[in-house]
PDB file of C-alpha atoms in Angstrom:
ATOM      1  CA  GLN T   4      16.307  -1.855 -62.626  1.00  0.00           C
ATOM      2  CA  VAL T   5      14.173  -0.182 -59.990  1.00  0.00           C
ATOM      3  CA  GLN T   6      13.182   3.413 -60.718  1.00  0.00           C
ATOM      4  CA  LEU T   7      12.255   5.955 -58.058  1.00  0.00           C
ATOM      5  CA  GLN T   8      10.666   9.334 -58.668  1.00  0.00           C
ATOM      6  CA  GLU T   9       9.807  11.802 -55.974  1.00  0.00           C
ATOM      7  CA  SER T  10       7.075  14.402 -56.266  1.00  0.00           C
ATOM      8  CA  GLY T  11       5.961  17.311 -54.141  1.00  0.00           C
ATOM      9  CA  PRO T  12       6.197  21.079 -53.733  1.00  0.00           C
ATOM     10  CA  GLY T  13       9.570  22.704 -54.324  1.00  0.00           C
ATOM     11  CA  LEU T  14       8.775  25.573 -51.985  1.00  0.00           C
ATOM     12  CA  VAL T  15       7.463  25.333 -48.434  1.00  0.00           C
ATOM     13  CA  LYS T  16       6.860  28.163 -45.978  1.00  0.00           C
ATOM     14  CA  PRO T  17       8.579  28.194 -42.584  1.00  0.00           C
ATOM     15  CA  SER T  18       6.630  26.387 -39.843  1.00  0.00           C
ATOM     16  CA  GLU T  19       4.612  24.429 -42.415  1.00  0.00           C
ATOM     17  CA  THR T  20       4.872  20.752 -43.344  1.00  0.00           C
ATOM     18  CA  LEU T  21       7.041  19.439 -46.156  1.00  0.00           C
ATOM     19  CA  SER T  22       5.371  16.568 -48.005  1.00  0.00           C
ATOM     20  CA  LEU T  23       7.007  14.310 -50.583  1.00  0.00           C
ATOM     21  CA  THR T  24       5.940  11.102 -52.281  1.00  0.00           C
ATOM     22  CA  CYS T  25       8.206   8.579 -53.961  1.00  0.00           C
ATOM     23  CA  THR T  26       6.734   6.401 -56.692  1.00  0.00           C
ATOM     24  CA  VAL T  27       8.564   3.153 -57.332  1.00  0.00           C
ATOM     25  CA  SER T  28       8.542   1.502 -60.750  1.00  0.00           C
ATOM     26  CA  SER T  29       9.716  -1.916 -61.969  1.00  0.00           C
ATOM     27  CA  PHE T  30       9.944  -3.247 -58.430  1.00  0.00           C
ATOM     28  CA  SER T  31       7.438  -4.107 -55.747  1.00  0.00           C
ATOM     29  CA  LEU T  32       7.519  -2.312 -52.412  1.00  0.00           C
ATOM     30  CA  ARG T  33       6.726  -5.700 -50.880  1.00  0.00           C
ATOM     31  CA  SER T  34       9.938  -7.301 -52.126  1.00  0.00           C
ATOM     32  CA  GLY T  35      11.873  -7.433 -48.854  1.00  0.00           C
ATOM     33  CA  TYR T  36      13.628  -4.083 -48.947  1.00  0.00           C
ATOM     34  CA  TYR T  37      13.172  -1.023 -46.811  1.00  0.00           C
ATOM     35  CA  TRP T  38      12.527   2.322 -48.512  1.00  0.00           C
ATOM     36  CA  GLY T  39      14.177   5.494 -47.314  1.00  0.00           C
ATOM     37  CA  TRP T  40      14.664   9.214 -47.464  1.00  0.00           C
ATOM     38  CA  ILE T  41      18.028  10.979 -47.520  1.00  0.00           C
ATOM     39  CA  ARG T  42      18.632  14.692 -47.873  1.00  0.00           C
ATOM     40  CA  GLN T  43      21.519  16.947 -48.801  1.00  0.00           C
ATOM     41  CA  PRO T  44      21.553  20.670 -47.931  1.00  0.00           C
ATOM     42  CA  PRO T  45      23.135  22.819 -50.641  1.00  0.00           C
ATOM     43  CA  GLY T  46      26.895  22.406 -50.604  1.00  0.00           C
ATOM     44  CA  LYS T  47      26.800  19.940 -47.694  1.00  0.00           C
ATOM     45  CA  GLY T  48      26.869  16.220 -47.086  1.00  0.00           C
ATOM     46  CA  LEU T  49      24.249  13.469 -46.963  1.00  0.00           C
ATOM     47  CA  GLU T  50      21.867  13.081 -44.034  1.00  0.00           C
ATOM     48  CA  TRP T  51      19.643  10.038 -43.523  1.00  0.00           C
ATOM     49  CA  ILE T  52      16.072  10.947 -42.603  1.00  0.00           C
ATOM     50  CA  GLY T  53      14.370   7.599 -42.151  1.00  0.00           C
ATOM     51  CA  SER T  54      13.455   4.234 -43.656  1.00  0.00           C
ATOM     52  CA  ILE T  55      10.157   2.351 -43.874  1.00  0.00           C
ATOM     53  CA  TYR T  56       9.147  -1.252 -44.624  1.00  0.00           C
ATOM     54  CA  HIS T  57       6.002  -2.200 -46.524  1.00  0.00           C
ATOM     55  CA  SER T  58       4.503  -3.354 -43.218  1.00  0.00           C
ATOM     56  CA  GLY T  59       4.857   0.169 -41.852  1.00  0.00           C
ATOM     57  CA  SER T  60       7.833  -0.569 -39.628  1.00  0.00           C
ATOM     58  CA  THR T  61      10.089   2.491 -39.491  1.00  0.00           C
ATOM     59  CA  PHE T  62      13.468   3.744 -38.397  1.00  0.00           C
ATOM     60  CA  HIS T  63      14.040   7.483 -37.984  1.00  0.00           C
ATOM     61  CA  ASN T  64      17.010   9.784 -37.574  1.00  0.00           C
ATOM     62  CA  PRO T  65      16.840  10.666 -33.852  1.00  0.00           C
ATOM     63  CA  SER T  66      17.617  14.297 -34.613  1.00  0.00           C
ATOM     64  CA  LEU T  67      14.498  14.561 -36.792  1.00  0.00           C
ATOM     65  CA  LYS T  68      12.261  11.899 -35.303  1.00  0.00           C
ATOM     66  CA  SER T  69       9.737  14.157 -33.625  1.00  0.00           C
ATOM     67  CA  ARG T  70       9.045  15.972 -36.900  1.00  0.00           C
ATOM     68  CA  VAL T  71       9.076  13.027 -39.326  1.00  0.00           C
ATOM     69  CA  THR T  72       6.146  10.913 -40.431  1.00  0.00           C
ATOM     70  CA  MET T  73       6.560   8.220 -43.060  1.00  0.00           C
ATOM     71  CA  SER T  74       3.925   6.074 -44.695  1.00  0.00           C
ATOM     72  CA  VAL T  75       3.639   3.494 -47.434  1.00  0.00           C
ATOM     73  CA  ASP T  76       0.859   2.762 -49.940  1.00  0.00           C
ATOM     74  CA  THR T  77       1.476  -0.649 -51.454  1.00  0.00           C
ATOM     75  CA  SER T  78      -1.571  -0.363 -53.726  1.00  0.00           C
ATOM     76  CA  LYS T  79       0.111   2.558 -55.480  1.00  0.00           C
ATOM     77  CA  ASN T  80       3.644   1.240 -54.943  1.00  0.00           C
ATOM     78  CA  GLU T  81       4.673   4.497 -53.337  1.00  0.00           C
ATOM     79  CA  PHE T  82       5.886   5.802 -50.002  1.00  0.00           C
ATOM     80  CA  SER T  83       5.743   9.244 -48.463  1.00  0.00           C
ATOM     81  CA  LEU T  84       7.530  11.634 -46.148  1.00  0.00           C
ATOM     82  CA  LYS T  85       6.131  14.443 -44.046  1.00  0.00           C
ATOM     83  CA  LEU T  86       8.458  16.786 -42.161  1.00  0.00           C
ATOM     84  CA  SER T  87       6.671  19.233 -39.892  1.00  0.00           C
ATOM     85  CA  SER T  88       7.605  22.678 -38.558  1.00  0.00           C
ATOM     86  CA  VAL T  89      10.199  23.271 -41.243  1.00  0.00           C
ATOM     87  CA  THR T  90      12.814  26.004 -41.089  1.00  0.00           C
ATOM     88  CA  ALA T  91      15.423  27.260 -43.522  1.00  0.00           C
ATOM     89  CA  ALA T  92      17.732  24.529 -42.209  1.00  0.00           C
ATOM     90  CA  ASP T  93      15.463  21.972 -43.882  1.00  0.00           C
ATOM     91  CA  THR T  94      16.233  23.394 -47.326  1.00  0.00           C
ATOM     92  CA  ALA T  95      17.870  20.533 -49.177  1.00  0.00           C
ATOM     93  CA  VAL T  96      17.773  18.149 -52.090  1.00  0.00           C
ATOM     94  CA  TYR T  97      15.622  15.238 -50.948  1.00  0.00           C
ATOM     95  CA  TYR T  98      16.258  11.766 -52.321  1.00  0.00           C
ATOM     96  CA  CYS T  99      14.211   8.617 -51.975  1.00  0.00           C
ATOM     97  CA  ALA T 100      15.986   5.290 -52.218  1.00  0.00           C
ATOM     98  CA  ARG T 101      15.804   1.549 -51.790  1.00  0.00           C
ATOM     99  CA  CYS T 102      17.496   0.332 -48.627  1.00  0.00           C
ATOM    100  CA  ARG T 103      18.699  -2.858 -46.940  1.00  0.00           C
ATOM    101  CA  ILE T 104      18.520  -2.232 -43.233  1.00  0.00           C
ATOM    102  CA  THR T 105      21.972  -2.548 -41.569  1.00  0.00           C
ATOM    103  CA  ILE T 106      23.585  -3.420 -44.920  1.00  0.00           C
ATOM    104  CA  PHE T 107      23.305  -0.248 -46.985  1.00  0.00           C
ATOM    105  CA  PRO T 108      21.173   2.895 -46.744  1.00  0.00           C
ATOM    106  CA  ALA T 109      20.570   3.034 -50.478  1.00  0.00           C
ATOM    107  CA  ASP T 110      21.416   1.202 -53.643  1.00  0.00           C
ATOM    108  CA  ASP T 111      19.021   2.727 -56.167  1.00  0.00           C
ATOM    109  CA  TRP T 112      18.308   6.453 -55.753  1.00  0.00           C
ATOM    110  CA  SER T 113      15.845   8.908 -57.176  1.00  0.00           C
ATOM    111  CA  GLN T 114      17.224  11.899 -59.072  1.00  0.00           C
ATOM    112  CA  GLY T 115      16.493  14.173 -56.107  1.00  0.00           C
ATOM    113  CA  THR T 116      14.236  17.175 -55.680  1.00  0.00           C
ATOM    114  CA  LEU T 117      15.201  20.529 -54.219  1.00  0.00           C
ATOM    115  CA  VAL T 118      12.861  21.718 -51.507  1.00  0.00           C
ATOM    116  CA  THR T 119      13.353  25.297 -50.421  1.00  0.00           C
ATOM    117  CA  VAL T 120      11.928  26.615 -47.170  1.00  0.00           C
ATOM    118  CA  SER T 121      11.192  30.300 -47.544  1.00  0.00           C
ATOM    119  CA  SER T 122       8.373  32.736 -47.023  1.00  0.00           C
TER     120      SER T 122
ATOM    121  CA  GLN A   9      29.545  17.318 -37.325  1.00  0.00           C
ATOM    122  CA  SER A  10      29.226  13.897 -38.967  1.00  0.00           C
ATOM    123  CA  VAL A  11      29.316  10.692 -36.931  1.00  0.00           C
ATOM    124  CA  LEU A  12      31.775   9.176 -39.403  1.00  0.00           C
ATOM    125  CA  THR A  13      34.947  11.149 -40.093  1.00  0.00           C
ATOM    126  CA  GLN A  14      36.396  11.545 -43.575  1.00  0.00           C
ATOM    127  CA  PRO A  15      39.127  13.864 -44.820  1.00  0.00           C
ATOM    128  CA  PRO A  16      37.504  16.816 -46.606  1.00  0.00           C
ATOM    129  CA  SER A  17      39.716  16.474 -49.642  1.00  0.00           C
ATOM    130  CA  ALA A  18      42.011  14.122 -51.501  1.00  0.00           C
ATOM    131  CA  SER A  19      43.841  14.322 -54.800  1.00  0.00           C
ATOM    132  CA  GLY A  20      45.852  12.308 -57.254  1.00  0.00           C
ATOM    133  CA  THR A  21      47.145  12.263 -60.787  1.00  0.00           C
ATOM    134  CA  PRO A  22      45.788  10.067 -63.583  1.00  0.00           C
ATOM    135  CA  GLY A  23      46.874   6.462 -63.183  1.00  0.00           C
ATOM    136  CA  GLN A  24      47.710   6.886 -59.512  1.00  0.00           C
ATOM    137  CA  ARG A  25      46.156   4.972 -56.602  1.00  0.00           C
ATOM    138  CA  VAL A  26      44.362   7.018 -53.943  1.00  0.00           C
ATOM    139  CA  THR A  27      42.706   6.024 -50.708  1.00  0.00           C
ATOM    140  CA  ILE A  28      39.993   7.742 -48.711  1.00  0.00           C
ATOM    141  CA  SER A  29      39.557   6.928 -45.045  1.00  0.00           C
ATOM    142  CA  CYS A  30      36.416   6.743 -42.932  1.00  0.00           C
ATOM    143  CA  SER A  31      36.689   6.615 -39.156  1.00  0.00           C
ATOM    144  CA  GLY A  32      33.882   5.652 -36.814  1.00  0.00           C
ATOM    145  CA  SER A  33      33.292   3.922 -33.528  1.00  0.00           C
ATOM    146  CA  ARG A  34      32.359   0.562 -32.050  1.00  0.00           C
ATOM    147  CA  SER A  35      28.627   1.205 -32.451  1.00  0.00           C
ATOM    148  CA  ASN A  36      28.837   1.745 -36.210  1.00  0.00           C
ATOM    149  CA  ILE A  37      31.860   0.615 -38.241  1.00  0.00           C
ATOM    150  CA  GLY A  38      33.143  -1.502 -35.366  1.00  0.00           C
ATOM    151  CA  THR A  39      30.003  -3.633 -35.451  1.00  0.00           C
ATOM    152  CA  ASN A  40      28.426  -3.161 -38.870  1.00  0.00           C
ATOM    153  CA  THR A  41      29.470  -3.084 -42.482  1.00  0.00           C
ATOM    154  CA  VAL A  42      30.439  -0.032 -44.507  1.00  0.00           C
ATOM    155  CA  SER A  43      29.109   1.180 -47.821  1.00  0.00           C
ATOM    156  CA  TRP A  44      30.539   3.848 -50.110  1.00  0.00           C
ATOM    157  CA  TYR A  45      28.967   6.268 -52.550  1.00  0.00           C
ATOM    158  CA  GLN A  46      30.282   8.392 -55.406  1.00  0.00           C
ATOM    159  CA  GLN A  47      28.549  11.670 -56.181  1.00  0.00           C
ATOM    160  CA  LEU A  48      29.428  13.442 -59.398  1.00  0.00           C
ATOM    161  CA  SER A  49      28.676  17.143 -59.477  1.00  0.00           C
ATOM    162  CA  GLY A  50      24.966  17.851 -59.699  1.00  0.00           C
ATOM    163  CA  THR A  51      23.880  14.214 -59.677  1.00  0.00           C
ATOM    164  CA  ALA A  52      22.456  11.711 -57.220  1.00  0.00           C
ATOM    165  CA  PRO A  53      24.935   9.524 -55.358  1.00  0.00           C
ATOM    166  CA  LYS A  54      25.945   6.260 -56.973  1.00  0.00           C
ATOM    167  CA  PHE A  55      26.248   3.005 -55.033  1.00  0.00           C
ATOM    168  CA  LEU A  56      29.908   2.002 -55.102  1.00  0.00           C
ATOM    169  CA  ILE A  57      30.726  -0.517 -52.343  1.00  0.00           C
ATOM    170  CA  TYR A  58      28.700  -2.488 -49.780  1.00  0.00           C
ATOM    171  CA  ASN A  59      29.516  -5.053 -47.098  1.00  0.00           C
ATOM    172  CA  ASN A  60      32.917  -3.329 -46.736  1.00  0.00           C
ATOM    173  CA  ASN A  61      34.344  -4.635 -49.979  1.00  0.00           C
ATOM    174  CA  GLN A  62      31.602  -5.838 -52.333  1.00  0.00           C
ATOM    175  CA  ARG A  63      31.013  -4.069 -55.624  1.00  0.00           C
ATOM    176  CA  PRO A  64      27.516  -3.832 -57.099  1.00  0.00           C
ATOM    177  CA  SER A  65      27.194  -4.981 -60.662  1.00  0.00           C
ATOM    178  CA  GLY A  66      28.722  -2.484 -63.078  1.00  0.00           C
ATOM    179  CA  VAL A  67      31.191  -0.880 -60.694  1.00  0.00           C
ATOM    180  CA  PRO A  68      34.733  -1.173 -62.071  1.00  0.00           C
ATOM    181  CA  ASP A  69      37.211  -3.264 -60.093  1.00  0.00           C
ATOM    182  CA  ARG A  70      39.409  -0.169 -59.845  1.00  0.00           C
ATOM    183  CA  PHE A  71      37.258   0.615 -56.808  1.00  0.00           C
ATOM    184  CA  SER A  72      37.852  -1.463 -53.693  1.00  0.00           C
ATOM    185  CA  GLY A  73      36.919  -1.213 -50.048  1.00  0.00           C
ATOM    186  CA  SER A  74      38.336  -2.507 -46.810  1.00  0.00           C
ATOM    187  CA  LYS A  75      37.593  -2.332 -43.094  1.00  0.00           C
ATOM    188  CA  SER A  76      39.669  -2.795 -39.987  1.00  0.00           C
ATOM    189  CA  GLY A  77      38.320  -2.256 -36.506  1.00  0.00           C
ATOM    190  CA  THR A  78      36.455   1.043 -36.424  1.00  0.00           C
ATOM    191  CA  SER A  79      37.872   2.393 -39.682  1.00  0.00           C
ATOM    192  CA  ALA A  80      37.289   1.756 -43.350  1.00  0.00           C
ATOM    193  CA  SER A  81      38.947   2.797 -46.576  1.00  0.00           C
ATOM    194  CA  LEU A  82      38.026   3.228 -50.192  1.00  0.00           C
ATOM    195  CA  ALA A  83      40.817   2.730 -52.712  1.00  0.00           C
ATOM    196  CA  ILE A  84      40.725   3.858 -56.314  1.00  0.00           C
ATOM    197  CA  SER A  85      43.453   2.519 -58.559  1.00  0.00           C
ATOM    198  CA  GLY A  86      44.285   3.682 -62.061  1.00  0.00           C
ATOM    199  CA  LEU A  87      42.770   7.068 -61.280  1.00  0.00           C
ATOM    200  CA  GLN A  88      40.817   8.636 -64.140  1.00  0.00           C
ATOM    201  CA  SER A  89      39.549  12.158 -64.679  1.00  0.00           C
ATOM    202  CA  GLU A  90      35.961  10.928 -64.452  1.00  0.00           C
ATOM    203  CA  ASP A  91      36.637   9.775 -60.876  1.00  0.00           C
ATOM    204  CA  GLU A  92      36.641  13.399 -59.771  1.00  0.00           C
ATOM    205  CA  ALA A  93      33.684  13.477 -57.392  1.00  0.00           C
ATOM    206  CA  ASP A  94      32.589  13.545 -53.776  1.00  0.00           C
ATOM    207  CA  TYR A  95      32.811  10.242 -51.927  1.00  0.00           C
ATOM    208  CA  TYR A  96      30.767   9.289 -48.867  1.00  0.00           C
ATOM    209  CA  CYS A  97      30.976   6.380 -46.452  1.00  0.00           C
ATOM    210  CA  ALA A  98      27.994   5.089 -44.479  1.00  0.00           C
ATOM    211  CA  SER A  99      27.319   2.547 -41.764  1.00  0.00           C
ATOM    212  CA  TRP A 100      24.459   1.438 -39.535  1.00  0.00           C
ATOM    213  CA  ASP A 101      24.779   2.701 -35.976  1.00  0.00           C
ATOM    214  CA  ASP A 102      23.475   0.376 -33.271  1.00  0.00           C
ATOM    215  CA  SER A 103      23.241   3.165 -30.693  1.00  0.00           C
ATOM    216  CA  LEU A 104      21.283   5.526 -32.924  1.00  0.00           C
ATOM    217  CA  HIS A 105      19.306   2.726 -34.610  1.00  0.00           C
ATOM    218  CA  GLY A 106      19.921   4.407 -37.914  1.00  0.00           C
ATOM    219  CA  TRP A 107      22.274   5.202 -40.739  1.00  0.00           C
ATOM    220  CA  VAL A 108      25.224   7.531 -40.307  1.00  0.00           C
ATOM    221  CA  PHE A 109      27.252   9.092 -43.095  1.00  0.00           C
ATOM    222  CA  GLY A 110      30.702  10.568 -43.322  1.00  0.00           C
ATOM    223  CA  GLY A 111      30.990  14.234 -44.166  1.00  0.00           C
ATOM    224  CA  GLY A 112      32.284  13.428 -47.626  1.00  0.00           C
ATOM    225  CA  THR A 113      35.650  13.654 -49.352  1.00  0.00           C
ATOM    226  CA  LYS A 114      36.130  15.767 -52.451  1.00  0.00           C
ATOM    227  CA  LEU A 115      38.496  13.947 -54.800  1.00  0.00           C
ATOM    228  CA  THR A 116      40.383  16.075 -57.294  1.00  0.00           C
ATOM    229  CA  VAL A 117      42.191  14.524 -60.247  1.00  0.00           C
ATOM    230  CA  LEU A 118      45.133  16.789 -60.991  1.00  0.00           C
TER     231      LEU A 118
END
């Protein structure tokens, strides 16, 4: 059973960059899946942010694309998200997940981490 | 405004069968498969259905999915109190080159 655990600051100031890392256990990042980020604002629905392959190939949500940077570190079996110029609208629970492109956005999920954007 | 449209709420009594709809367009559900997720209060979503009607290991056969044209449905038979949760559909969108989700349906077990 793959395990995913995100890490990063729970509080980010407006206009700064949100940075999260997802560490994957019991499964190799190189094993043919994509790896993605999904967020959920408080009391609202799920929003896909983007997905990345171990080669570095990415897909991004068009509404966020200009602010999103994703990377992967196969030596550490982890992948990362950076979201720039954050506002209060970016306050959400952020999940990392394993993904099969065009088949499903996530099968195994992390527990989620709340990131609040506030001064 | 979600790309996929779900009813905001649904309800049923224990033992009943309920269905939740998910409506999309040709570029998403019309061309690609649908997956479904169950989110219990305060927890991460759980993978429920993929490829329109396939259940991951461990998901009870009370949960079933179907797709027709640009719409999909999730059916829950033998409704149980522990099924009370939010349910989300998702599909790949060829126009957006990304995943789209429904807005979610809150299922209440009366």
